[in-house]
Amino acid sequence: MIRIRALAVASEISPLIKTGGLADVAGALPAALLAEGVDTVTLVPGYPKVLAALREARSIHDFSEYFGGPARLLAAKSVGLDLFVLDAPHLYLREGGPYGSHDGVDYPDNAFRFAALARLASSIAQGMLQDYLPDVLHVHDWPAALAPAYLHYAEPGARRPPTVLTIHNIAFQGKFPKSVLGALGLPPESFAIDGVEFYGGVGFLKAGLQFADRITTVSPSYSAEILTPEFGMGLEGLLRARASDVIGILNGVDEEVWNPSRDSLIPVNYNQAWLPLRPRNKAALQQLFGLPLDSQALLIGVVSRLSWQKGLDLLLEALPEIKLFGVQLALLGAGDKALERGFLDAARVLPGQVGVKIGYDENAAHLVQAGADVFLVPSRFEPCGLTQLYALRYGAVPVVARVGGLQDTIIDANEMALKAGVATGFQFSPVTKDALIAALRRARCVFSDKPRWRHLQSNGMKTDVSWRNPARRYAQIFRQLIQARGET
Ligand code: ADP
């Protein structure tokens, strides 16, 4: 097998900097691709957290002026990842998160912060570095999505390796006013319907969808959903025109980090054979969230961003009814201030039934997976979703909305699936308060039948949620594109 070199481009990468699932994928895919003959270097912005985590960093290119200030490109390693880091203090040396201040306001110069990253990727692809030439460019989400456009508008004869764009969430599109175009270094003719123009502005994700050779997204169901107006968020027309290039590949999980038999963040380790140990984690979880130590109560766990997408307002509305059938809730999340307040109020009004932690807490996130009986994901849309995959591994039975990757990864415990012995959780549709309550009632009913419940748990724990198959699919796509170009 000829090895190939992939240059990945991502605005976040776990464990260095993470706001969501994109970071998990960018962080885990390179190791899985190694076994498929793909060597990945990932280009990331030099945020303070990234620079602090680098090992063996060396400067390999200097710019006296790059998008408004001096910059340099570093080659470095960090926790097993090969990285190129764009060290540009005027763009990335900020107090807040990757995209905005801590109170959630986007940085005003995001167009330039991420165009700089994408443009550098295209320069490397064209041969800017003497001793590194990628065979394929794999760009993630809008912050990297201009790279295929830069390659498209490069001068005639320039090297143009094939490009793959992965959409992790089409809700984030990177749309900016027309006035930014000149400073991006794109030619005036690029401002066209078959270029980077999007509803009168410049659309980064739109540009990527226009020019990438293949478009992948993180589950088969989401790849079909985004072709429709309900989920496509204005990009469905373009995606439909490119439907034959749109491919859904499920995410895997990092099995080193999410493994109940070795997880150092939970009080008691266990596996399928040692499931009877699991209730000790349930007790620890109840304690952490201020809930009574009741082994018989159905304990519902949630770990989530608090946003409209995640549908947790429905859970909030459902709480008065759910409380009537004696369940407990342990919710860890942060985001939308009204939702944060809503859940904190609920914890005050329903003490002993609702425990809430507002904030981002890796330890607590692992304990919820290890201790909850049910893991709830009521998303209105969900490109893939990782938490229900962790839940499968940890024997927390997922209750999920029937959308996107949730639909593709959980087998609903209807009568037939239960009889066939293949069920792994509960799905509900439509995504409404009443359907959510009905699914929790179903879960509660099966929960009282211990052998059946145990069967659901072990089916989940047996499910292959590794990166092996997804990595093979990405590698296949890379190879097909490279062969079609006659690059190797
Ligand atoms: P999204 O990327 O839309 O937020 P995913 O399910 O794909 O949703 O990924 C969410 C990731 O973030 C998971 O690894 C989850 O455990 C983690 N996470 C979300 N909220 C929190 C939190 N409050 N504390 C700790 N981890 C969290």
Coordinates of C-alpha atoms and ligand atoms in Angstrom, one line a residue:
M1 CA 0.0 0.0 0.0
I2 CA 1.5 3.3 -1.0
R3 CA 1.4 5.7 1.9
I4 CA -0.3 9.0 1.3
R5 CA 0.2 12.4 3.0
A6 CA -3.0 14.2 4.1
L7 CA -2.9 17.8 5.3
A8 CA -5.8 18.3 7.6
V9 CA -7.0 21.8 8.5
A10 CA -9.0 22.4 11.6
S11 CA -9.8 25.3 14.0
E12 CA -9.9 23.1 17.0
I13 CA -8.2 19.8 17.9
S14 CA -8.6 17.7 21.0
P15 CA -7.1 17.6 23.5
L16 CA -5.4 21.0 22.8
I17 CA -8.4 23.1 22.2
K18 CA -12.1 22.0 22.0
T19 CA -15.5 23.5 21.9
G20 CA -17.3 20.5 20.3
G21 CA -17.2 17.3 18.3
L22 CA -15.0 18.8 15.5
A23 CA -12.1 18.8 18.0
D24 CA -12.7 15.2 18.9
V25 CA -12.6 14.2 15.2
A26 CA -9.6 16.3 14.3
G27 CA -7.8 14.8 17.3
A28 CA -8.6 11.2 16.9
L29 CA -8.7 10.6 13.1
P30 CA -5.0 11.0 12.4
A31 CA -4.1 8.0 14.6
A32 CA -6.8 5.8 13.1
L33 CA -5.7 6.9 9.5
L34 CA -2.1 5.7 10.2
A35 CA -3.3 2.1 10.0
E36 CA -4.9 2.9 6.7
G37 CA -1.7 4.1 5.2
V38 CA -2.4 7.8 5.6
D39 CA 0.1 10.1 7.4
T40 CA -1.7 13.3 8.6
V41 CA -0.3 16.6 9.5
T42 CA -2.9 19.0 10.9
L43 CA -2.7 22.7 10.4
V44 CA -4.2 24.6 13.4
P45 CA -4.2 28.2 14.6
G46 CA -1.6 29.2 17.2
Y47 CA -4.0 30.0 20.0
P48 CA -2.3 30.4 23.4
K49 CA -3.5 26.9 24.5
V50 CA -2.1 25.3 21.4
L51 CA 1.3 27.1 21.7
A52 CA 1.6 26.0 25.3
A53 CA 1.1 22.3 24.4
L54 CA 3.7 22.1 21.7
R55 CA 6.8 19.8 21.8
E56 CA 9.8 20.0 19.5
A57 CA 8.4 23.2 17.8
R58 CA 10.5 24.7 15.1
S59 CA 9.9 27.6 12.8
I60 CA 9.7 26.5 9.2
H61 CA 8.5 29.7 7.5
D62 CA 8.4 33.4 8.3
F63 CA 6.0 36.0 7.0
S64 CA 7.0 39.6 7.7
E65 CA 3.3 40.5 7.0
Y66 CA 0.4 38.1 6.9
F67 CA -3.2 39.3 7.1
G68 CA -2.2 42.4 9.1
G69 CA 0.9 41.4 11.1
P70 CA 4.0 39.3 11.3
A71 CA 3.6 35.5 11.5
R72 CA 5.4 32.3 11.3
L73 CA 4.6 28.6 10.6
L74 CA 5.7 26.1 13.2
A75 CA 6.1 22.4 12.7
A76 CA 5.6 20.6 16.1
K77 CA 4.3 17.6 17.9
S78 CA 1.8 17.4 20.7
V79 CA 0.3 14.3 22.3
G80 CA 1.0 12.1 19.3
L81 CA -0.2 14.6 16.8
D82 CA 1.9 16.0 14.0
L83 CA 1.0 19.7 13.7
F84 CA 1.6 22.8 11.6
V85 CA 0.8 25.8 13.7
L86 CA 0.1 29.2 12.3
D87 CA 1.7 31.5 15.0
A88 CA 0.2 34.9 14.3
P89 CA -0.2 36.8 17.5
H90 CA -2.3 39.5 15.9
L91 CA -4.9 36.9 14.9
Y92 CA -4.9 34.3 17.7
L93 CA -3.3 35.6 20.8
R94 CA -6.6 36.4 22.6
E95 CA -8.1 35.9 26.1
G96 CA -11.3 34.2 24.9
G97 CA -12.2 31.0 23.0
P98 CA -11.3 30.1 19.5
Y99 CA -14.1 32.1 17.9
G100 CA -15.0 34.8 20.4
S101 CA -14.8 36.2 23.8
H102 CA -15.8 34.2 26.8
D103 CA -19.3 35.8 26.9
G104 CA -20.0 34.4 23.5
V105 CA -19.4 37.5 21.2
D106 CA -17.6 36.6 17.9
Y107 CA -14.3 38.3 17.2
P108 CA -14.9 41.0 14.6
D109 CA -12.0 39.8 12.5
N110 CA -13.0 36.2 12.2
A111 CA -13.1 36.4 8.4
F112 CA -9.4 37.2 8.4
R113 CA -8.4 34.9 11.3
F114 CA -9.7 31.9 9.4
A115 CA -9.0 33.0 5.9
A116 CA -5.4 33.2 7.0
L117 CA -5.5 29.6 8.0
A118 CA -7.2 28.4 4.8
R119 CA -4.9 30.4 2.6
L120 CA -1.9 28.9 4.3
A121 CA -3.2 25.4 3.7
S122 CA -3.6 26.2 0.0
S123 CA -0.1 27.6 -0.2
I124 CA 1.3 24.5 1.5
A125 CA -0.7 22.4 -0.9
Q126 CA 0.8 24.3 -3.8
G127 CA 4.3 23.7 -2.7
M128 CA 5.3 26.6 -0.3
L129 CA 7.4 24.2 1.8
Q130 CA 10.3 22.5 0.2
D131 CA 10.1 19.2 2.1
Y132 CA 6.4 18.8 2.6
L133 CA 3.9 18.3 -0.2
P134 CA 0.5 16.8 0.7
D135 CA -1.3 14.4 -1.6
V136 CA -4.7 15.5 -0.4
L137 CA -6.2 18.4 1.6
H138 CA -8.8 17.5 4.2
V139 CA -10.6 20.7 5.6
H140 CA -13.0 20.7 8.5
D141 CA -16.0 23.1 8.7
W142 CA -16.3 26.8 7.7
P143 CA -13.0 28.0 9.3
A144 CA -11.0 25.9 6.9
A145 CA -13.5 25.8 4.0
L146 CA -11.9 28.6 1.9
A147 CA -8.9 26.5 1.2
P148 CA -10.5 24.8 -1.9
A149 CA -11.5 28.2 -3.1
Y150 CA -8.0 29.6 -2.8
L151 CA -6.8 26.5 -4.8
H152 CA -9.5 27.1 -7.4
Y153 CA -8.5 30.7 -7.9
A154 CA -4.7 30.1 -7.9
E155 CA -2.8 31.0 -11.0
P156 CA -3.1 28.6 -14.0
G157 CA -0.6 25.7 -13.7
A158 CA -0.5 25.8 -9.9
R159 CA -0.4 22.5 -8.1
R160 CA -3.9 21.5 -6.9
P161 CA -4.1 18.3 -4.9
P162 CA -7.6 17.0 -4.4
T163 CA -9.7 18.4 -1.5
V164 CA -12.2 16.9 0.9
L165 CA -14.5 19.1 3.1
T166 CA -16.1 17.6 6.2
I167 CA -19.2 19.3 7.6
H168 CA -19.5 18.8 11.3
N169 CA -22.5 21.1 11.7
I170 CA -24.1 23.1 8.8
A171 CA -25.5 25.6 11.3
F172 CA -22.1 27.3 11.5
Q173 CA -21.4 28.7 8.0
G174 CA -18.9 31.6 8.3
K175 CA -20.9 34.3 6.5
F176 CA -19.3 37.7 6.2
P177 CA -20.1 41.0 4.4
K178 CA -19.0 41.5 0.8
S179 CA -16.5 44.2 2.0
V180 CA -14.1 41.6 3.3
L181 CA -13.5 40.1 -0.1
G182 CA -10.5 42.3 -1.2
A183 CA -8.6 41.7 2.0
L184 CA -9.1 37.9 1.7
G185 CA -6.9 37.9 -1.4
L186 CA -9.6 36.4 -3.6
P187 CA -10.2 37.9 -7.1
P188 CA -13.2 40.1 -7.7
E189 CA -14.7 37.5 -10.1
S190 CA -14.9 35.0 -7.2
F191 CA -17.9 37.1 -6.0
A192 CA -20.3 35.1 -8.0
I193 CA -23.1 32.6 -7.5
D194 CA -20.7 29.8 -8.6
G195 CA -17.9 31.3 -6.5
V196 CA -17.8 32.5 -2.9
E197 CA -20.9 34.7 -2.9
F198 CA -23.7 33.6 -0.5
Y199 CA -26.8 35.7 -0.1
G200 CA -25.0 38.9 -0.9
G201 CA -22.0 38.2 1.4
V202 CA -19.0 35.9 1.4
G203 CA -19.8 32.4 2.5
F204 CA -16.9 30.4 3.7
L205 CA -18.7 27.1 4.0
K206 CA -20.5 27.8 0.8
A207 CA -17.2 28.3 -1.0
G208 CA -15.9 25.0 0.3
L209 CA -19.1 23.2 -0.8
Q210 CA -18.7 24.8 -4.2
F211 CA -15.0 23.8 -4.8
A212 CA -14.1 20.8 -2.6
D213 CA -13.8 17.6 -4.7
R214 CA -15.8 15.6 -2.1
I215 CA -18.0 16.7 0.7
T216 CA -18.4 14.4 3.7
T217 CA -20.5 14.8 6.8
V218 CA -20.5 12.9 10.0
S219 CA -23.4 10.5 9.5
P220 CA -25.4 9.0 6.6
S221 CA -28.7 10.4 7.9
Y222 CA -27.3 13.9 8.2
S223 CA -25.9 13.6 4.7
A224 CA -29.5 13.1 3.5
E225 CA -31.0 15.6 5.8
I226 CA -28.8 18.5 4.7
L227 CA -30.2 18.1 1.2
T228 CA -33.6 19.3 2.5
P229 CA -34.7 22.9 3.4
E230 CA -35.5 21.8 7.0
F231 CA -31.9 20.9 7.8
G232 CA -29.8 22.5 4.9
M233 CA -30.0 26.0 6.4
G234 CA -29.9 27.7 3.0
L235 CA -27.2 25.4 1.5
E236 CA -29.5 22.6 0.4
G237 CA -29.7 23.8 -3.2
L238 CA -26.0 23.7 -3.7
L239 CA -25.7 20.4 -1.8
R240 CA -28.5 18.9 -4.0
A241 CA -26.6 20.0 -7.1
R242 CA -23.5 18.2 -5.7
A243 CA -25.5 15.3 -4.2
S244 CA -23.3 12.6 -5.8
D245 CA -20.2 14.0 -4.1
V246 CA -21.9 14.1 -0.6
I247 CA -21.0 11.2 1.6
G248 CA -21.9 10.4 5.2
I249 CA -19.3 8.8 7.4
L250 CA -20.1 8.2 11.1
N251 CA -17.6 9.4 13.7
G252 CA -15.9 7.0 16.0
V253 CA -14.9 7.6 19.6
D254 CA -11.4 7.7 21.1
E255 CA -11.4 4.3 22.8
E256 CA -8.4 5.2 25.0
V257 CA -10.2 8.2 26.6
W258 CA -13.7 6.7 26.7
N259 CA -13.2 3.2 28.1
P260 CA -15.0 2.2 31.4
S261 CA -12.6 -0.5 32.2
R262 CA -9.6 1.9 32.3
D263 CA -11.1 5.3 32.8
S264 CA -9.2 7.1 35.6
L265 CA -11.9 9.8 36.0
I266 CA -14.5 7.4 37.4
P267 CA -14.5 5.9 40.9
V268 CA -15.0 2.3 39.9
N269 CA -13.9 0.7 36.6
Y270 CA -16.1 -2.0 35.0
N271 CA -16.8 -3.8 31.8
Q272 CA -19.6 -6.0 30.5
A273 CA -18.7 -8.9 32.7
W274 CA -18.4 -6.6 35.7
L275 CA -21.6 -4.6 35.2
P276 CA -22.8 -5.3 38.8
L277 CA -20.0 -2.9 39.9
R278 CA -21.6 0.0 37.9
P279 CA -24.1 1.1 40.6
R280 CA -21.2 2.3 42.7
N281 CA -20.6 5.0 40.0
K282 CA -24.4 5.7 40.1
A283 CA -24.1 6.4 43.8
A284 CA -21.1 8.7 43.3
L285 CA -23.0 10.5 40.6
Q286 CA -26.0 11.0 42.8
Q287 CA -23.8 12.3 45.5
L288 CA -22.0 14.8 43.2
F289 CA -25.3 16.1 41.9
G290 CA -27.0 16.3 45.4
L291 CA -29.5 13.6 44.6
P292 CA -30.7 10.9 47.1
L293 CA -28.8 7.7 47.0
D294 CA -31.6 5.6 45.5
S295 CA -30.5 2.6 43.4
Q296 CA -34.0 2.0 42.2
A297 CA -34.7 5.5 40.7
L298 CA -34.1 5.8 37.0
L299 CA -31.3 8.2 36.8
I300 CA -31.2 10.3 33.6
G301 CA -27.9 11.8 32.6
V302 CA -27.3 14.8 30.2
V303 CA -23.9 16.3 29.1
S304 CA -24.4 18.9 26.5
R305 CA -24.0 22.4 25.2
L306 CA -27.2 24.2 26.2
S307 CA -28.5 25.5 22.9
W308 CA -31.6 25.3 20.8
Q309 CA -30.1 22.6 18.7
K310 CA -29.8 20.2 21.6
G311 CA -33.6 20.4 22.5
L312 CA -33.1 20.7 26.2
D313 CA -35.8 23.3 26.5
L314 CA -38.1 20.3 25.8
L315 CA -36.7 18.5 28.8
L316 CA -37.1 21.6 30.9
E317 CA -40.8 21.8 29.9
A318 CA -41.2 18.1 30.6
L319 CA -39.8 18.1 34.1
P320 CA -43.0 18.7 36.0
E321 CA -44.6 15.7 34.3
I322 CA -41.4 13.5 34.5
K323 CA -41.2 14.1 38.2
L324 CA -44.5 12.3 38.6
F325 CA -43.0 9.0 37.6
G326 CA -40.1 9.1 40.0
V327 CA -37.0 9.7 38.0
Q328 CA -33.8 11.6 38.8
L329 CA -31.9 14.0 36.5
A330 CA -28.2 14.8 36.6
L331 CA -27.5 17.5 34.0
L332 CA -24.1 19.0 33.1
G333 CA -24.0 21.8 30.6
A334 CA -23.3 25.3 29.7
G335 CA -24.3 27.8 27.0
D336 CA -27.6 29.6 26.6
K337 CA -28.1 31.8 29.7
A338 CA -31.9 31.3 29.8
L339 CA -31.5 27.5 29.8
E340 CA -28.8 27.7 32.4
R341 CA -31.2 29.7 34.6
G342 CA -34.1 27.4 33.8
F343 CA -32.3 24.3 34.9
L344 CA -30.8 25.9 38.1
D345 CA -34.4 27.0 39.0
A346 CA -35.7 23.5 38.3
A347 CA -33.0 22.1 40.7
R348 CA -34.3 24.5 43.4
V349 CA -37.9 23.7 42.8
L350 CA -37.4 19.9 42.5
P351 CA -34.6 19.2 45.0
G352 CA -33.9 15.5 45.2
Q353 CA -35.1 14.9 41.7
V354 CA -33.1 17.4 39.6
G355 CA -29.3 17.9 40.1
V356 CA -27.6 20.5 37.8
K357 CA -24.0 21.6 37.2
I358 CA -23.4 24.5 35.0
G359 CA -20.0 24.6 33.4
Y360 CA -17.6 22.5 31.4
D361 CA -16.3 19.7 33.5
E362 CA -14.5 16.7 31.9
N363 CA -14.5 14.6 35.2
A364 CA -18.2 15.1 35.7
A365 CA -18.9 14.3 32.1
H366 CA -17.2 10.9 32.5
L367 CA -19.0 10.2 35.8
V368 CA -22.4 10.9 34.1
Q369 CA -21.7 8.3 31.5
A370 CA -20.5 5.8 34.1
G371 CA -23.3 6.3 36.5
A372 CA -26.5 7.3 34.7
D373 CA -29.1 4.6 33.8
V374 CA -30.3 6.6 30.8
F375 CA -28.3 9.1 28.7
L376 CA -30.7 11.6 27.1
V377 CA -30.0 13.4 23.8
P378 CA -33.1 15.2 22.6
S379 CA -31.5 17.2 19.7
R380 CA -33.6 18.9 17.1
F381 CA -30.7 18.1 14.7
E382 CA -27.6 16.2 15.3
P383 CA -24.9 15.7 12.6
C384 CA -23.4 12.8 14.4
G385 CA -23.4 13.2 18.2
L386 CA -20.6 11.7 20.3
T387 CA -22.2 11.5 23.8
Q388 CA -24.7 8.8 22.8
L389 CA -21.7 6.8 21.5
Y390 CA -19.8 7.2 24.8
A391 CA -23.1 6.2 26.5
L392 CA -23.2 2.9 24.5
R393 CA -19.7 2.1 25.7
Y394 CA -20.5 2.9 29.3
G395 CA -23.7 1.0 29.6
A396 CA -25.9 4.1 30.0
V397 CA -28.9 3.4 27.7
P398 CA -29.3 6.2 25.2
V399 CA -32.7 7.9 24.8
V400 CA -32.4 10.0 21.6
A401 CA -34.3 12.0 19.1
R402 CA -34.7 10.2 15.8
V403 CA -32.5 12.6 13.8
G404 CA -29.1 12.6 12.1
G405 CA -26.4 10.5 13.7
L406 CA -28.6 9.7 16.7
Q407 CA -30.9 7.8 14.3
D408 CA -27.9 6.0 12.7
T409 CA -26.2 4.8 16.0
I410 CA -29.0 3.7 18.3
I411 CA -31.3 0.8 17.7
D412 CA -34.7 1.5 19.1
A413 CA -36.1 -1.0 21.7
N414 CA -39.4 -1.6 19.9
E415 CA -41.0 -5.0 20.4
M416 CA -39.4 -6.5 17.3
A417 CA -35.9 -5.3 18.2
L418 CA -36.3 -6.4 21.7
K419 CA -37.4 -9.9 20.5
A420 CA -34.5 -10.0 18.1
G421 CA -32.2 -9.1 20.9
V422 CA -30.5 -6.2 19.0
A423 CA -31.9 -3.1 20.7
T424 CA -29.5 -0.6 22.2
G425 CA -31.7 2.3 23.3
F426 CA -34.8 4.4 22.7
Q427 CA -35.6 6.8 19.8
F428 CA -38.4 9.3 19.7
S429 CA -40.0 11.3 16.9
P430 CA -41.2 14.0 16.4
V431 CA -38.8 16.0 18.6
T432 CA -41.5 17.3 21.0
K433 CA -42.0 17.3 24.7
D434 CA -44.7 14.7 24.5
A435 CA -42.7 12.3 22.4
L436 CA -39.7 12.8 24.8
I437 CA -41.9 12.0 27.8
A438 CA -43.3 8.9 26.1
A439 CA -39.7 7.6 25.3
L440 CA -38.7 8.1 29.0
R441 CA -41.8 6.2 30.1
R442 CA -40.9 3.4 27.8
A443 CA -37.3 3.4 29.2
R444 CA -38.7 3.4 32.7
C445 CA -40.9 0.4 31.9
V446 CA -38.0 -1.7 30.5
F447 CA -35.8 -0.5 33.4
S448 CA -38.0 -2.3 35.8
D449 CA -37.4 -5.6 34.0
K450 CA -33.8 -6.0 35.1
P451 CA -32.7 -8.9 32.6
R452 CA -34.1 -6.9 29.7
W453 CA -32.3 -3.8 30.8
R454 CA -29.1 -5.6 31.3
H455 CA -29.5 -6.9 27.7
L456 CA -29.9 -3.4 26.4
Q457 CA -26.7 -2.3 28.3
S458 CA -24.6 -5.2 27.0
N459 CA -25.8 -4.8 23.4
G460 CA -24.6 -1.2 23.6
M461 CA -21.3 -2.1 25.2
K462 CA -20.7 -4.6 22.3
T463 CA -21.4 -2.0 19.6
D464 CA -18.3 -1.1 17.5
V465 CA -18.0 2.6 17.9
S466 CA -14.3 2.7 17.1
W467 CA -12.6 4.8 14.4
R468 CA -11.5 1.7 12.4
N469 CA -14.3 1.6 9.8
P470 CA -14.7 5.4 9.5
A471 CA -10.9 5.8 9.0
R472 CA -11.1 3.2 6.2
R473 CA -13.8 5.1 4.5
Y474 CA -11.9 8.4 4.6
A475 CA -8.7 6.7 3.4
Q476 CA -10.7 5.1 0.5
I477 CA -12.0 8.6 -0.5
F478 CA -8.5 10.1 -0.4
R479 CA -7.1 7.3 -2.5
Q480 CA -9.9 7.4 -5.1
L481 CA -9.4 11.2 -5.5
I482 CA -5.6 10.9 -5.7
Q483 CA -5.8 8.1 -8.3
A484 CA -8.3 10.0 -10.3
R485 CA -5.9 12.9 -10.5
G486 CA -3.0 10.6 -11.3
E487 CA -1.1 12.2 -8.4
T488 CA 0.6 8.9 -7.2
Ligands
ADP1 P1 -21.4 19.1 19.8 O1 -20.1 19.0 19.0 O2 -22.6 19.6 19.0 O3 -21.4 20.0 21.1 P2 -21.1 16.3 20.3 O4 -22.0 15.3 21.0 O5 -20.6 15.9 18.9 O6 -21.9 17.7 20.3 O7 -19.8 16.6 21.2 C1 -19.9 17.1 22.4 C2 -18.6 16.9 23.2 O8 -18.4 17.9 24.2 C3 -18.6 15.5 23.9 O9 -17.3 15.1 24.0 C4 -19.1 15.9 25.3 O10 -18.8 15.0 26.3 C5 -18.5 17.3 25.5 N1 -19.2 18.2 26.4 C6 -20.3 18.9 26.1 N2 -20.7 19.7 27.1 C7 -19.8 19.4 28.1 C8 -19.7 19.9 29.5 N3 -20.5 20.8 30.0 N4 -18.7 19.4 30.2 C9 -17.8 18.5 29.7 N5 -17.9 18.0 28.5 C10 -18.9 18.5 27.7

